[in-house]
Short mmCIF file of C-alpha atoms in Angstrom, two decimals:
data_model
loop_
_atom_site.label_atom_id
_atom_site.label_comp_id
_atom_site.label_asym_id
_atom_site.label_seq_id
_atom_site.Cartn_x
_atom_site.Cartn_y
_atom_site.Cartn_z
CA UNK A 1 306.36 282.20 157.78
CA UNK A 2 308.88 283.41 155.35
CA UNK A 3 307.13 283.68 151.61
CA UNK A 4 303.53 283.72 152.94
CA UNK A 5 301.53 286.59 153.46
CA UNK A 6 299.32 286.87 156.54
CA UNK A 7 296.26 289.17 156.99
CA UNK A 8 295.37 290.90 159.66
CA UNK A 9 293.56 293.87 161.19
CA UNK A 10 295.89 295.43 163.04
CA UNK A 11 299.64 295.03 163.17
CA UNK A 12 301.10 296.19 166.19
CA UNK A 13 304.68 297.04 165.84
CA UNK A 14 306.46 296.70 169.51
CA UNK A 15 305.80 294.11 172.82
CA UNK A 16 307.18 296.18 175.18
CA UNK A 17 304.56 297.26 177.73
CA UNK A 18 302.54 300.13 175.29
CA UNK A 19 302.42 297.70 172.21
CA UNK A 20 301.63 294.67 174.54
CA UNK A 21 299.05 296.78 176.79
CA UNK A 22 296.86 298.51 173.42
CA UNK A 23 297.40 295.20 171.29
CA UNK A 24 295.41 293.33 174.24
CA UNK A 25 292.52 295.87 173.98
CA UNK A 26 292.35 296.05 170.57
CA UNK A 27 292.16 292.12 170.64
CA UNK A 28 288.61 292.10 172.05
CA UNK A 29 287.52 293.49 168.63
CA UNK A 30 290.39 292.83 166.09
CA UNK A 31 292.45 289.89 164.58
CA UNK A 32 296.15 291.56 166.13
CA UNK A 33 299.74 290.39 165.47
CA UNK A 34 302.50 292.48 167.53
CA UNK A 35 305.84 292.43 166.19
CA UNK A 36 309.13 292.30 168.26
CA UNK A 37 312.15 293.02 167.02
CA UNK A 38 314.07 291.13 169.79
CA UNK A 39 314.00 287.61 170.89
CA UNK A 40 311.65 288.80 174.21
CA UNK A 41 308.84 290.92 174.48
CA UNK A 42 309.86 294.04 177.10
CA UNK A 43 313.42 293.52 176.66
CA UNK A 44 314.12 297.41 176.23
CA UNK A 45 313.08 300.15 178.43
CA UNK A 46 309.51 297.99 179.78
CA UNK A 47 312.90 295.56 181.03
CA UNK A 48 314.80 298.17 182.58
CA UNK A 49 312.63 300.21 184.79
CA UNK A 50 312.61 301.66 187.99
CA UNK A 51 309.21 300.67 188.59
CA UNK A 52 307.56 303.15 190.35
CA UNK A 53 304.10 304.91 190.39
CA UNK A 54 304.82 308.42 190.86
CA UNK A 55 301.28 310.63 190.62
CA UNK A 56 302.97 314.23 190.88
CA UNK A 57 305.41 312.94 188.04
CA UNK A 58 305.68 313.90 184.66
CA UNK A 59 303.86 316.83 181.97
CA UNK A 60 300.10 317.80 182.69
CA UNK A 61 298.99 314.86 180.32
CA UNK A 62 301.12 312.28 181.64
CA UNK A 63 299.77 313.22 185.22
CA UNK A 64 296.02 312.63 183.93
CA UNK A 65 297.03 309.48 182.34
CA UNK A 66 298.71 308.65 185.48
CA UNK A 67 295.85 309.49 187.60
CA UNK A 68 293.34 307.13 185.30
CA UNK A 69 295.53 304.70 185.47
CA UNK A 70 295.20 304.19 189.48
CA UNK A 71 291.69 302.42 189.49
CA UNK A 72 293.29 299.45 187.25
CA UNK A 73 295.97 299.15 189.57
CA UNK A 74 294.34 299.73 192.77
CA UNK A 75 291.62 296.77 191.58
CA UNK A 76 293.25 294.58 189.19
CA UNK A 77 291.01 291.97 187.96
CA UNK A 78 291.85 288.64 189.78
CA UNK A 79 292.59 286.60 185.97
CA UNK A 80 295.16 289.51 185.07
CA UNK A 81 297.21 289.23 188.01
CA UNK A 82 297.63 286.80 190.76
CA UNK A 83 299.17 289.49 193.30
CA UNK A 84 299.08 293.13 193.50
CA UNK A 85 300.65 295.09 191.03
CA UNK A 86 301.29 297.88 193.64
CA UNK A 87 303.25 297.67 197.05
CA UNK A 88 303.55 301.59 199.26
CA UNK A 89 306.50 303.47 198.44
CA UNK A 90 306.53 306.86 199.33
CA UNK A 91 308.32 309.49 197.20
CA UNK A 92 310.29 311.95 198.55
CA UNK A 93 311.42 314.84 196.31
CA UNK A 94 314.67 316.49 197.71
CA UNK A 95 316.09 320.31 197.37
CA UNK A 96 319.07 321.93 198.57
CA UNK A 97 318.99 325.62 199.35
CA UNK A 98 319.84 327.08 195.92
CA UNK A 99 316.92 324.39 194.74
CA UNK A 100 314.11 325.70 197.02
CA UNK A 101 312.58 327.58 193.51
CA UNK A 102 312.56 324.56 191.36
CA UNK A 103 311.05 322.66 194.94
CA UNK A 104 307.94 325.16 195.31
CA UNK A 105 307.25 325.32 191.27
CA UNK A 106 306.70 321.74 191.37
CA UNK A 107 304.49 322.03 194.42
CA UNK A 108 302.47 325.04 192.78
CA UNK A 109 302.41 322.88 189.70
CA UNK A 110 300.70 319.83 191.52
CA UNK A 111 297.51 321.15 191.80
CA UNK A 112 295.77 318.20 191.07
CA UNK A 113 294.42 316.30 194.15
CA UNK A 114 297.70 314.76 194.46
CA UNK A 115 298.30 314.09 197.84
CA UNK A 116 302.08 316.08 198.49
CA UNK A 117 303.24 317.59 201.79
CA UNK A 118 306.02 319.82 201.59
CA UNK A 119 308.63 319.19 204.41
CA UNK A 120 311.10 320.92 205.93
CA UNK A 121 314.63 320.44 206.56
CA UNK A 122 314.09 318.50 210.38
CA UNK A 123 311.52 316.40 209.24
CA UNK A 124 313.21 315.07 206.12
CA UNK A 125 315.34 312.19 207.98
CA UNK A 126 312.25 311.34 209.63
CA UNK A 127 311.34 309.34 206.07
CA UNK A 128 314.42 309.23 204.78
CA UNK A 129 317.44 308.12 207.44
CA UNK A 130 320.39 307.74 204.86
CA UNK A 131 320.13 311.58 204.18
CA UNK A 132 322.59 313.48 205.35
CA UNK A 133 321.92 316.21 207.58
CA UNK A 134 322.15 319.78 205.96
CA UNK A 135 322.21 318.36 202.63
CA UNK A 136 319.20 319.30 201.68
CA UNK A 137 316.82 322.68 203.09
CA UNK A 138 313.38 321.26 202.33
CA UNK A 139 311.51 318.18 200.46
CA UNK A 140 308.09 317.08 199.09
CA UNK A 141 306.49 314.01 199.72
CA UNK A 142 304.25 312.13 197.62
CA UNK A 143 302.00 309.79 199.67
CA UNK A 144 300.56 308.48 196.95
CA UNK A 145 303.26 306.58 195.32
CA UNK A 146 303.44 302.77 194.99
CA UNK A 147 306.09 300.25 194.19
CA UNK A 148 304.96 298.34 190.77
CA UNK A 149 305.61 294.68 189.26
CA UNK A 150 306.39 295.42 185.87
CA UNK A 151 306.78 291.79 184.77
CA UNK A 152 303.48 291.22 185.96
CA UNK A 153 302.06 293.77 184.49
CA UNK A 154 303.88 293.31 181.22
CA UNK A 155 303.01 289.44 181.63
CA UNK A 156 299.16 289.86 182.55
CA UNK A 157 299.01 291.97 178.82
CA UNK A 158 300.52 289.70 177.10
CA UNK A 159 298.42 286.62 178.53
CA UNK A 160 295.47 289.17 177.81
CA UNK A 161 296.27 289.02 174.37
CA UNK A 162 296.90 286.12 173.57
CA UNK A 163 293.51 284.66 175.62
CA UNK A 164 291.89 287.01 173.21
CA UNK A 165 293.38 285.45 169.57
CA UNK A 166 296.17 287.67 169.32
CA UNK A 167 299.57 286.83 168.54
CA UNK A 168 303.63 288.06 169.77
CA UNK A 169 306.11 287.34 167.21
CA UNK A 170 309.31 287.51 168.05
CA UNK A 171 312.02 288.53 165.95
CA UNK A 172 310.22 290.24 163.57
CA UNK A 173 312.03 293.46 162.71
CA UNK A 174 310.07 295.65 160.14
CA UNK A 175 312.22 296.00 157.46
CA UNK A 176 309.29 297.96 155.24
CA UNK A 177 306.37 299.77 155.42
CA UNK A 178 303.41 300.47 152.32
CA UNK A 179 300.68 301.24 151.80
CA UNK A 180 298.46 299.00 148.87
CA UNK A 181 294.68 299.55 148.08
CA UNK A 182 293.86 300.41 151.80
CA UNK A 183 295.99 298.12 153.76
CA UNK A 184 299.75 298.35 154.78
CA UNK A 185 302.45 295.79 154.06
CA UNK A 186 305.03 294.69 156.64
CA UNK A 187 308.51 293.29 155.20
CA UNK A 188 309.71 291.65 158.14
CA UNK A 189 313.76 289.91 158.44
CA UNK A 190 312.20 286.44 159.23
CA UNK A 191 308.34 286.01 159.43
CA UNK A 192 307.68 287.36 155.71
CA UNK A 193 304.69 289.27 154.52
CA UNK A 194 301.94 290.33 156.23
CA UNK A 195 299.20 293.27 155.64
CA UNK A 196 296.87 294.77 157.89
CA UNK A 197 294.62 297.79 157.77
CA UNK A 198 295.85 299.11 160.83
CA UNK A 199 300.02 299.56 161.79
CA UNK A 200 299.89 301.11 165.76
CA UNK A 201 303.95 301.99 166.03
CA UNK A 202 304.66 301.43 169.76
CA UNK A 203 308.36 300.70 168.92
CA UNK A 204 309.81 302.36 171.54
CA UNK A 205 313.25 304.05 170.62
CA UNK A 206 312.98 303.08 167.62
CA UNK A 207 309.44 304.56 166.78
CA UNK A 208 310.81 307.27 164.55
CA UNK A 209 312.64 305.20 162.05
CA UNK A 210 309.12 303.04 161.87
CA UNK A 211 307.29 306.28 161.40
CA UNK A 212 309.93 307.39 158.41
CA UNK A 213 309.64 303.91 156.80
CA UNK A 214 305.38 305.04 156.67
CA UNK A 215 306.00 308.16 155.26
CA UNK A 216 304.45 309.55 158.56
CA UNK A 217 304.88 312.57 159.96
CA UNK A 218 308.41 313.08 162.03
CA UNK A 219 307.63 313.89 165.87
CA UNK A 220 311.15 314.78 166.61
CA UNK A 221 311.64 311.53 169.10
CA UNK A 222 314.96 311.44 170.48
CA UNK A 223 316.22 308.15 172.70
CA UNK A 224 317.92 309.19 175.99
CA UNK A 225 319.99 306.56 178.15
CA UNK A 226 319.43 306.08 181.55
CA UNK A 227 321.62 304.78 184.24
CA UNK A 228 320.88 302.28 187.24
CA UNK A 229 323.25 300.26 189.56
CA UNK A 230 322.39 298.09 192.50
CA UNK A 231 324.46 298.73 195.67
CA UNK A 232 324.60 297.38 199.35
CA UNK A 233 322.66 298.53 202.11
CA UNK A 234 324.26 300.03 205.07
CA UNK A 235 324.82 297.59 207.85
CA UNK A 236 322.25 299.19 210.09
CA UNK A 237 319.86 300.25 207.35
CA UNK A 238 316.38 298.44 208.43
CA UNK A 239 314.15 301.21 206.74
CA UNK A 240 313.43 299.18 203.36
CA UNK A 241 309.86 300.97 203.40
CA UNK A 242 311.49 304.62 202.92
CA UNK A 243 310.42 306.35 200.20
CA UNK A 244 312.21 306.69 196.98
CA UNK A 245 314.53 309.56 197.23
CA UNK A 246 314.63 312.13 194.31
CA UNK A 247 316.57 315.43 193.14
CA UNK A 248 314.16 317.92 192.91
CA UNK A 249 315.75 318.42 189.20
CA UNK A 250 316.57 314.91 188.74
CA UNK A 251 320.21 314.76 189.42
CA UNK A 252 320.17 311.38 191.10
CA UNK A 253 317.76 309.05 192.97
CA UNK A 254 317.50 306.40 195.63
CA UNK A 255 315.09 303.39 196.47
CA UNK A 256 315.52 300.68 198.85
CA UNK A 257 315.10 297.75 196.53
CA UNK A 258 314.85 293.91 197.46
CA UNK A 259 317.59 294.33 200.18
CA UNK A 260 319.51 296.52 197.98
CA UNK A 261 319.63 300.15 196.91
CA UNK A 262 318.66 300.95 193.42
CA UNK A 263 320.72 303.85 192.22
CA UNK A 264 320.91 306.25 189.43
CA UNK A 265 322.09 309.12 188.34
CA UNK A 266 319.16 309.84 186.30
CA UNK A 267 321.18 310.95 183.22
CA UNK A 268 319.40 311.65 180.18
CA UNK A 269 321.96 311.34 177.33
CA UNK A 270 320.88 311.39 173.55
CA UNK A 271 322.08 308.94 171.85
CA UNK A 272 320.67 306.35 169.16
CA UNK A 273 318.35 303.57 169.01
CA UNK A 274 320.15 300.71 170.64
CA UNK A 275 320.75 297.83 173.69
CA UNK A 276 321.68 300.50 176.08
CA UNK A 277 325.00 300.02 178.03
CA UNK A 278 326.20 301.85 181.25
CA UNK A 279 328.81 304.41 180.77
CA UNK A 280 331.40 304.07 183.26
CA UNK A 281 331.49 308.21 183.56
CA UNK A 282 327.68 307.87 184.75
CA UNK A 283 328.45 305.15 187.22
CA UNK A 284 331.28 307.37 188.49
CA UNK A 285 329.17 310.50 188.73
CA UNK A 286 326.03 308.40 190.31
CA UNK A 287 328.35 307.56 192.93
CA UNK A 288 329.78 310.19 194.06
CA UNK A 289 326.45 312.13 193.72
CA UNK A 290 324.46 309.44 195.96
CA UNK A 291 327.25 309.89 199.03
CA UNK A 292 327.51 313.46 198.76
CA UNK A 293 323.42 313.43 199.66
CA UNK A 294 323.04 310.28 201.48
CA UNK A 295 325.41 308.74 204.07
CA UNK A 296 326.93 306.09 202.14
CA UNK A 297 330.51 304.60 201.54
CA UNK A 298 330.01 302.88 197.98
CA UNK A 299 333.01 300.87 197.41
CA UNK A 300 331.64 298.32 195.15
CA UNK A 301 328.64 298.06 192.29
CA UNK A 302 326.70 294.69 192.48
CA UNK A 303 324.57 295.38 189.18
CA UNK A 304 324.29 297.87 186.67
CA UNK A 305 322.72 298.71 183.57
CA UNK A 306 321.16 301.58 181.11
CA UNK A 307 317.58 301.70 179.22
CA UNK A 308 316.27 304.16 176.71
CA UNK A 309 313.85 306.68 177.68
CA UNK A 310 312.23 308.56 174.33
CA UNK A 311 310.91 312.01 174.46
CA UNK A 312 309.89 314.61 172.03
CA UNK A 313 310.04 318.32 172.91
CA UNK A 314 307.37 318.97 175.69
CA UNK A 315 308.29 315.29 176.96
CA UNK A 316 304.16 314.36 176.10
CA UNK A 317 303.54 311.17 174.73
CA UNK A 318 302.45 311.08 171.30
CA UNK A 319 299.24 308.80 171.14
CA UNK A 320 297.03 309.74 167.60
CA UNK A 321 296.60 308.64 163.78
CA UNK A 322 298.65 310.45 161.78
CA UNK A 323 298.02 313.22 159.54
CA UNK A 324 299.98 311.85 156.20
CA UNK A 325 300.02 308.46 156.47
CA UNK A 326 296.52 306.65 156.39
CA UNK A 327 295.64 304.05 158.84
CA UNK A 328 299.16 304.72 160.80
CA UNK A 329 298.74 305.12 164.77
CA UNK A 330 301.40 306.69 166.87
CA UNK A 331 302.09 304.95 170.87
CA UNK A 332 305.40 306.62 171.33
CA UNK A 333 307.39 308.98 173.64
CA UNK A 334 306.18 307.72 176.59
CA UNK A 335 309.58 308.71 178.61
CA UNK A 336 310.09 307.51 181.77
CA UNK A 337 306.33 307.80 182.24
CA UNK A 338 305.12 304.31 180.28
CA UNK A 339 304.82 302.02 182.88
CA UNK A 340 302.46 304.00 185.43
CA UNK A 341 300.51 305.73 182.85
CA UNK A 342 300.23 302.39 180.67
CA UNK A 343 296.62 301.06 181.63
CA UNK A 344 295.10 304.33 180.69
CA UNK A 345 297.34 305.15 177.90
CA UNK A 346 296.25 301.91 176.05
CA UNK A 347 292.68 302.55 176.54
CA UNK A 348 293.09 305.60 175.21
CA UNK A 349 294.79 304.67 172.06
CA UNK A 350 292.23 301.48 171.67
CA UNK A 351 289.16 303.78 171.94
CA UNK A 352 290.79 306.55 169.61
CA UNK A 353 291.73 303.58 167.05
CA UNK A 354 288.15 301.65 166.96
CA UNK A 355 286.77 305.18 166.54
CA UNK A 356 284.94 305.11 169.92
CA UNK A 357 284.46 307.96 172.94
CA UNK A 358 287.26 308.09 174.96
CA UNK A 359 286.82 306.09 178.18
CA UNK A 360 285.02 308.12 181.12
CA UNK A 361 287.95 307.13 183.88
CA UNK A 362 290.23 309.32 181.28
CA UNK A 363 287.67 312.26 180.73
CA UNK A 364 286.89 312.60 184.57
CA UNK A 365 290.91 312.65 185.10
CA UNK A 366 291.31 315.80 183.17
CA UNK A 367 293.16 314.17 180.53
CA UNK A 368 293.01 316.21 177.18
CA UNK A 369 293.63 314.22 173.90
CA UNK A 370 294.74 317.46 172.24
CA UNK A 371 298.15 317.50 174.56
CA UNK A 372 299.25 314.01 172.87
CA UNK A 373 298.37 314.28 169.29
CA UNK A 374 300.91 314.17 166.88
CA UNK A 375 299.91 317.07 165.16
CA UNK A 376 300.87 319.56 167.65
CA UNK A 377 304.33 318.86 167.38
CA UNK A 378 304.04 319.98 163.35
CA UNK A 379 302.66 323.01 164.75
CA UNK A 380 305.29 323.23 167.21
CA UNK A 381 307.92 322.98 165.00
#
């Protein structure tokens, strides 16, 4: 409450799916209050995703987190979830001619037991019938990708939490950061005071001002939007199991989607922290990028919208303490990689902020701590 000052041990600043998903570990051990700035938990990017588990996506260290993450998702424990998080969806990773380089270095560069076929041009339509023919000269396909329920995902954290004596507040933007005889103090807009020994900054887009406010080290995060729109299917279109359908260097995509098509242009524009808003330029060039490669007539949007995606230079996540600022624990950059990569990820960051071995799932993935630390990006600089 405004004028009181609350004590806890960690004070996690961000419900979207990182903050909620390493708040409910560190929950088992710690007294945890996660601050959200907004009036919902996940109503940012965790809101606005395409929600898809895509193993041959992403950096080397996004791939291992990916790859940990599978067991979770494959078994989910029956109180976390009442369905499965995952439903098959193929992905399906398109090139035209003058692509067929950028095609085979992500095939050479997959190399981890992912399970990719490369395809050529005959077979593509086979998995993919809204493609037109001679658009594209070969493809990849992912086998092991999966559809995934974000909400419940999102939701089965948060219920986590909370089951475990941790608390979401809600409209709670951090207005100030300190640090007093060990402990930091949050200045919040409504819920007052409160100190912890322990801030974990999993604010999304907004991660870097957070981090300044700390005195911590800058990491060079910079918000990009993304685009989606919802379209109609094709009369005759009774393929809703094809795979997602992908630009070998991410120019657009495709996915069959509840009896719609999810579309994008998959634009990555820098722009600031904010509630992202479709450009009417990138609805214009999604469309006319989706018919040139697929055999559509879009003459009308249903839905649209645009999230922020956050990256820093070599599109890693940054998951570490800092080096300047005490007790201050960076869960940022996660890019268009958070949701898959989230149930590893936050046992990660739980193990590496209780001091304890890194979990054995991670290890045996090949994941390498050293590739997320925020102190490689000082040294980068």
């Amino acid at each position: 409450m405004p004028g009181q000052r609350q004590s806890v041990d960690a004070i996690v600043i961000g419900a979207g799916i990182a903050g909620a998903s390493v708040a409910a570990h560190l929950a088992a051990s710690l007294r945890v209050f996660v601050l959200e700035m907004e009036n919902q938990p996940g109503y940012h990017t965790t809101g606005r995703s395409a929600a898809v588990f895509a193993p041959s996506y992403g950096p080397d260290g996004v791939r291992a987190l990916t790859r940990a993450s599978r067991p979770f998702f494959d078994n989910t424990p029956a109180d976390f979830a009442t369905a499965s998080l995952f439903s098959p969806r193929d992905i399906l990773m398109i090139a035209r001619e003058d692509q067929l380089d950028a095609l085979d270095a992500l095939i050479a560069s997959v190399s981890d037991g992912t399970l990719v076929e490369k395809l050529a041009a005959p077979r593509l339509q086979d998995h993919q019938p809204l493609l037109r023919s001679g658009y594209a000269a070969a493809g990849m396909l992912d086998r092991g990708g999966q559809d995934i329920d974000v909400a419940a995902l999102h939701q089965g954290y948060l219920r986590l939490l909370r089951a475990r004596g941790g608390r979401v507040i809600t409209n709670a933007a951090v207005e100030g950061l300190s640090r007093q005889g060990g402990d930091w103090v949050i200045e919040t807009r409504t819920s007052g005071t409160l100190t912890a020994g322990i801030v974990v900054n999993a604010a999304g887009a907004w991660a870097d001002r957070i981090g300044r406010l700390a005195g911590a080290e800058d990491i060079g995060l910079v918000p990009k939007r993304r685009t989606a729109m919802v379209v109609a299917e094709p009369a005759n279109f009774t393929r809703r199991d094809a795979p997602i359908t992908v630009d070998v260097e991410e120019d657009f995509y495709l996915k069959p989607d509840a009896g719609r098509l999810l579309i994008s242009p998959a634009d990555e524009t820098p722009t600031v922290p904010c509630d992202a808003q479709p450009d009417e330029m990138d609805v214009a060039i999604c469309a006319d990028r989706i018919m040139t490669a697929f055999n559509l007539d879009i003459r009308r949007i249903e839905n649209k919208w645009a999230g922020l995606r956050s990256f820093v230079a070599d599109k890693e996540p940054v998951i570490g303490y800092s080096g300047v600022a005490d007790g201050f624990f960076w869960m940022a950059g996660q890019g268009g990689y958070g949701i898959q990569s989230a149930p590893a990820a936050a046992e990660v960051a739980a193990s590496m902020i209780l001091g304890k071995p890194l979990p054995s799932g991670t290890v045996d993935a090949g994941f390498d701590p050293s590739r997320v630390a925020p102190g490689r990006l000082a040294v980068a600089a």
